[in-house]
């Protein structure tokens, strides 16, 4: 079954949150240009991007990397995580399902549309962080 464009966008945003959590990053300093360039570069080289054709199209047509990455805010229909971009830092928060603070990364990945394993989300986040911290 095909994933709707909206669900593709939410999946990538939530998956990126999972990947960053797997890298022990729950916040990022707000630096729009650096985040845009780092996410877009990591996205272009990520082996699973073909599963999210709408996100690929969005980025090719000029969507900001930071917006693509943080799309799943508190009001979006995501199961695992959401982003808060209202402060000086961009923050990732777990949904109630992980209220005990223990995230089962394999289960979280399974609940994200697109069939990307947790390892795949970690690879995207690791490449993003490598580019961001240059």
Short mmCIF file of N, CA and C in Angstrom, two decimals, residues 17-109:
data_model
loop_
_atom_site.label_atom_id
_atom_site.label_comp_id
_atom_site.label_asym_id
_atom_site.label_seq_id
_atom_site.Cartn_x
_atom_site.Cartn_y
_atom_site.Cartn_z
N UNK A 17 13.90 12.00 14.11
CA UNK A 17 13.90 12.14 15.58
C UNK A 17 14.42 10.85 16.23
N UNK A 18 13.93 9.71 15.77
CA UNK A 18 14.40 8.43 16.30
C UNK A 18 15.90 8.28 16.09
N UNK A 19 16.37 8.57 14.90
CA UNK A 19 17.79 8.45 14.61
C UNK A 19 18.64 9.32 15.52
N UNK A 20 18.20 10.55 15.75
CA UNK A 20 18.96 11.43 16.64
C UNK A 20 18.94 10.94 18.07
N UNK A 21 17.79 10.42 18.52
CA UNK A 21 17.72 9.86 19.86
C UNK A 21 18.69 8.68 19.99
N UNK A 22 18.79 7.88 18.94
CA UNK A 22 19.73 6.76 18.95
C UNK A 22 21.18 7.24 19.02
N UNK A 23 21.42 8.48 18.60
CA UNK A 23 22.75 9.10 18.69
C UNK A 23 22.87 9.95 19.97
N UNK A 24 21.93 9.77 20.90
CA UNK A 24 21.90 10.51 22.17
C UNK A 24 21.81 12.02 21.98
N UNK A 25 21.06 12.45 20.97
CA UNK A 25 20.82 13.87 20.74
C UNK A 25 19.33 14.14 20.84
N UNK A 26 18.95 14.94 21.82
CA UNK A 26 17.56 15.29 22.03
C UNK A 26 17.28 16.75 21.70
N UNK A 27 18.36 17.52 21.51
CA UNK A 27 18.25 18.93 21.14
C UNK A 27 19.32 19.27 20.12
N UNK A 28 19.03 20.30 19.35
CA UNK A 28 20.00 20.86 18.41
C UNK A 28 19.95 22.38 18.56
N UNK A 29 21.09 23.01 18.47
CA UNK A 29 21.11 24.47 18.46
C UNK A 29 20.40 24.96 17.21
N UNK A 30 19.65 26.02 17.35
CA UNK A 30 18.89 26.57 16.23
C UNK A 30 19.85 27.31 15.30
N UNK A 31 20.19 26.66 14.19
CA UNK A 31 21.03 27.26 13.15
C UNK A 31 20.45 26.80 11.82
N UNK A 32 19.51 27.58 11.32
CA UNK A 32 18.71 27.18 10.16
C UNK A 32 19.56 26.77 8.96
N UNK A 33 20.52 27.59 8.59
CA UNK A 33 21.31 27.30 7.40
C UNK A 33 22.10 26.01 7.57
N UNK A 34 22.75 25.85 8.71
CA UNK A 34 23.55 24.64 8.94
C UNK A 34 22.68 23.39 8.96
N UNK A 35 21.51 23.49 9.58
CA UNK A 35 20.61 22.33 9.63
C UNK A 35 20.08 22.02 8.23
N UNK A 36 19.66 23.06 7.51
CA UNK A 36 19.18 22.86 6.13
C UNK A 36 20.20 22.10 5.30
N UNK A 37 21.41 22.63 5.25
CA UNK A 37 22.44 22.03 4.40
C UNK A 37 22.83 20.63 4.87
N UNK A 38 22.92 20.44 6.17
CA UNK A 38 23.31 19.13 6.70
C UNK A 38 22.25 18.08 6.43
N UNK A 39 20.97 18.44 6.64
CA UNK A 39 19.91 17.47 6.39
C UNK A 39 19.82 17.15 4.90
N UNK A 40 19.83 18.17 4.07
CA UNK A 40 19.71 17.94 2.62
C UNK A 40 20.86 17.08 2.09
N UNK A 41 22.06 17.32 2.56
CA UNK A 41 23.20 16.50 2.14
C UNK A 41 23.06 15.05 2.60
N UNK A 42 22.67 14.87 3.86
CA UNK A 42 22.49 13.51 4.38
C UNK A 42 21.36 12.81 3.64
N UNK A 43 20.29 13.55 3.35
CA UNK A 43 19.15 12.97 2.64
C UNK A 43 19.56 12.46 1.26
N UNK A 44 20.30 13.25 0.54
CA UNK A 44 20.69 12.87 -0.83
C UNK A 44 21.52 11.58 -0.87
N UNK A 45 22.25 11.30 0.19
CA UNK A 45 23.09 10.09 0.18
C UNK A 45 22.47 8.92 0.94
N UNK A 46 21.27 9.10 1.49
CA UNK A 46 20.64 8.06 2.31
C UNK A 46 20.03 6.98 1.43
N UNK A 47 20.34 5.74 1.73
CA UNK A 47 19.90 4.62 0.89
C UNK A 47 18.39 4.38 0.89
N UNK A 48 17.66 4.86 1.87
CA UNK A 48 16.22 4.61 1.95
C UNK A 48 15.36 5.74 1.41
N UNK A 49 15.96 6.78 0.90
CA UNK A 49 15.17 7.96 0.51
C UNK A 49 14.14 7.65 -0.57
N UNK A 50 14.41 6.65 -1.42
CA UNK A 50 13.47 6.31 -2.49
C UNK A 50 12.10 5.86 -1.96
N UNK A 51 12.05 5.46 -0.70
CA UNK A 51 10.77 5.04 -0.10
C UNK A 51 9.86 6.23 0.22
N UNK A 52 10.42 7.42 0.16
CA UNK A 52 9.70 8.64 0.52
C UNK A 52 9.77 9.63 -0.63
N UNK A 53 9.15 9.26 -1.74
CA UNK A 53 9.26 10.06 -2.97
C UNK A 53 8.71 11.47 -2.80
N UNK A 54 7.70 11.64 -1.97
CA UNK A 54 7.15 12.98 -1.78
C UNK A 54 8.17 13.89 -1.07
N UNK A 55 8.86 13.37 -0.09
CA UNK A 55 9.88 14.15 0.61
C UNK A 55 11.02 14.47 -0.35
N UNK A 56 11.41 13.51 -1.15
CA UNK A 56 12.45 13.74 -2.16
C UNK A 56 12.03 14.88 -3.09
N UNK A 57 10.79 14.84 -3.54
CA UNK A 57 10.25 15.89 -4.41
C UNK A 57 10.22 17.23 -3.69
N UNK A 58 9.77 17.23 -2.44
CA UNK A 58 9.71 18.47 -1.66
C UNK A 58 11.09 19.13 -1.58
N UNK A 59 12.11 18.34 -1.28
CA UNK A 59 13.46 18.88 -1.16
C UNK A 59 13.97 19.39 -2.51
N UNK A 60 13.72 18.62 -3.57
CA UNK A 60 14.15 19.07 -4.91
C UNK A 60 13.48 20.37 -5.31
N UNK A 61 12.26 20.60 -4.82
CA UNK A 61 11.52 21.81 -5.17
C UNK A 61 11.71 22.93 -4.15
N UNK A 62 12.71 22.81 -3.29
CA UNK A 62 13.09 23.92 -2.43
C UNK A 62 12.61 23.91 -1.00
N UNK A 63 11.96 22.84 -0.54
CA UNK A 63 11.57 22.80 0.87
C UNK A 63 12.83 22.84 1.74
N UNK A 64 12.78 23.62 2.79
CA UNK A 64 13.92 23.73 3.69
C UNK A 64 14.15 22.42 4.43
N UNK A 65 15.41 22.03 4.55
CA UNK A 65 15.74 20.82 5.28
C UNK A 65 15.26 20.84 6.71
N UNK A 66 15.39 22.02 7.36
CA UNK A 66 14.95 22.11 8.76
C UNK A 66 13.45 21.89 8.87
N UNK A 67 12.68 22.38 7.91
CA UNK A 67 11.22 22.20 7.94
C UNK A 67 10.86 20.74 7.67
N UNK A 68 11.54 20.11 6.73
CA UNK A 68 11.30 18.70 6.44
C UNK A 68 11.61 17.85 7.68
N UNK A 69 12.73 18.15 8.31
CA UNK A 69 13.19 17.37 9.44
C UNK A 69 12.28 17.53 10.66
N UNK A 70 11.76 18.71 10.90
CA UNK A 70 11.00 18.98 12.13
C UNK A 70 9.49 19.08 11.91
N UNK A 71 9.01 18.60 10.80
CA UNK A 71 7.59 18.71 10.43
C UNK A 71 6.66 18.12 11.47
N UNK A 72 7.05 17.02 12.07
CA UNK A 72 6.18 16.31 13.02
C UNK A 72 6.19 17.03 14.37
N UNK A 73 5.43 18.12 14.42
CA UNK A 73 5.32 18.85 15.69
C UNK A 73 4.27 18.18 16.57
N UNK A 74 4.00 18.77 17.70
CA UNK A 74 3.10 18.14 18.68
C UNK A 74 1.71 17.88 18.12
N UNK A 75 1.24 18.71 17.20
CA UNK A 75 -0.10 18.55 16.65
C UNK A 75 -0.23 17.52 15.54
N UNK A 76 0.87 17.03 15.01
CA UNK A 76 0.82 16.05 13.92
C UNK A 76 0.51 14.66 14.45
N UNK A 77 -0.02 13.83 13.57
CA UNK A 77 -0.38 12.46 13.93
C UNK A 77 0.84 11.55 13.80
N UNK A 78 1.64 11.54 14.84
CA UNK A 78 2.78 10.63 14.92
C UNK A 78 2.63 9.82 16.20
N UNK A 79 3.21 8.67 16.23
CA UNK A 79 3.02 7.77 17.35
C UNK A 79 4.14 7.87 18.39
N UNK A 80 5.37 8.08 17.93
CA UNK A 80 6.53 7.98 18.81
C UNK A 80 7.06 9.30 19.36
N UNK A 81 7.30 10.26 18.46
CA UNK A 81 8.01 11.48 18.84
C UNK A 81 7.41 12.70 18.15
N UNK A 82 7.76 13.87 18.68
CA UNK A 82 7.43 15.13 18.02
C UNK A 82 8.54 16.13 18.28
N UNK A 83 8.57 17.17 17.47
CA UNK A 83 9.58 18.23 17.54
C UNK A 83 8.96 19.51 18.10
N UNK A 84 9.78 20.26 18.82
CA UNK A 84 9.40 21.60 19.27
C UNK A 84 10.48 22.57 18.77
N UNK A 85 10.06 23.50 17.94
CA UNK A 85 11.00 24.47 17.35
C UNK A 85 10.76 25.88 17.89
N UNK A 86 10.08 26.01 19.01
CA UNK A 86 9.68 27.33 19.49
C UNK A 86 10.75 28.06 20.29
N UNK A 87 11.81 27.39 20.66
CA UNK A 87 12.84 28.03 21.48
C UNK A 87 14.14 28.23 20.75
N UNK A 88 15.19 28.45 21.52
CA UNK A 88 16.53 28.64 20.95
C UNK A 88 17.16 27.33 20.51
N UNK A 89 16.57 26.25 20.98
CA UNK A 89 16.99 24.92 20.57
C UNK A 89 15.81 24.20 19.94
N UNK A 90 16.13 23.30 19.05
CA UNK A 90 15.13 22.41 18.48
C UNK A 90 15.15 21.17 19.36
N UNK A 91 14.00 20.77 19.86
CA UNK A 91 13.95 19.67 20.82
C UNK A 91 13.05 18.54 20.33
N UNK A 92 13.42 17.33 20.69
CA UNK A 92 12.64 16.13 20.39
C UNK A 92 12.01 15.64 21.68
N UNK A 93 10.72 15.33 21.61
CA UNK A 93 10.00 14.82 22.78
C UNK A 93 9.34 13.50 22.44
N UNK A 94 9.36 12.56 23.39
CA UNK A 94 8.65 11.29 23.18
C UNK A 94 7.15 11.48 23.43
N UNK A 95 6.36 10.73 22.70
CA UNK A 95 4.91 10.68 22.95
C UNK A 95 4.67 9.83 24.21
N UNK A 96 3.42 9.77 24.63
CA UNK A 96 3.07 9.07 25.86
C UNK A 96 3.46 7.59 25.86
N UNK A 97 3.52 6.98 24.69
CA UNK A 97 3.87 5.56 24.63
C UNK A 97 5.25 5.30 25.25
N UNK A 98 6.12 6.30 25.24
CA UNK A 98 7.46 6.18 25.81
C UNK A 98 7.59 7.02 27.08
N UNK A 99 6.51 7.23 27.79
CA UNK A 99 6.51 8.11 28.96
C UNK A 99 7.44 7.63 30.08
N UNK A 100 7.78 6.35 30.07
CA UNK A 100 8.71 5.85 31.09
C UNK A 100 10.16 6.19 30.76
N UNK A 101 10.39 6.81 29.61
CA UNK A 101 11.73 7.23 29.22
C UNK A 101 12.53 6.15 28.51
N UNK A 102 12.00 4.96 28.41
CA UNK A 102 12.71 3.86 27.76
C UNK A 102 12.11 3.66 26.37
N UNK A 103 12.90 3.97 25.35
CA UNK A 103 12.44 3.84 23.96
C UNK A 103 12.98 2.54 23.39
N UNK A 104 12.10 1.68 22.94
CA UNK A 104 12.48 0.47 22.22
C UNK A 104 12.65 0.89 20.77
N UNK A 105 13.89 1.08 20.33
CA UNK A 105 14.13 1.67 19.01
C UNK A 105 13.61 0.80 17.88
N UNK A 106 13.69 -0.51 18.03
CA UNK A 106 13.18 -1.38 16.98
C UNK A 106 11.66 -1.29 16.87
N UNK A 107 10.98 -1.23 18.00
CA UNK A 107 9.53 -1.08 17.99
C UNK A 107 9.14 0.28 17.44
N UNK A 108 9.86 1.32 17.86
CA UNK A 108 9.56 2.66 17.36
C UNK A 108 9.71 2.71 15.84
N UNK A 109 10.78 2.12 15.32
CA UNK A 109 10.99 2.10 13.86
C UNK A 109 9.87 1.34 13.16
#
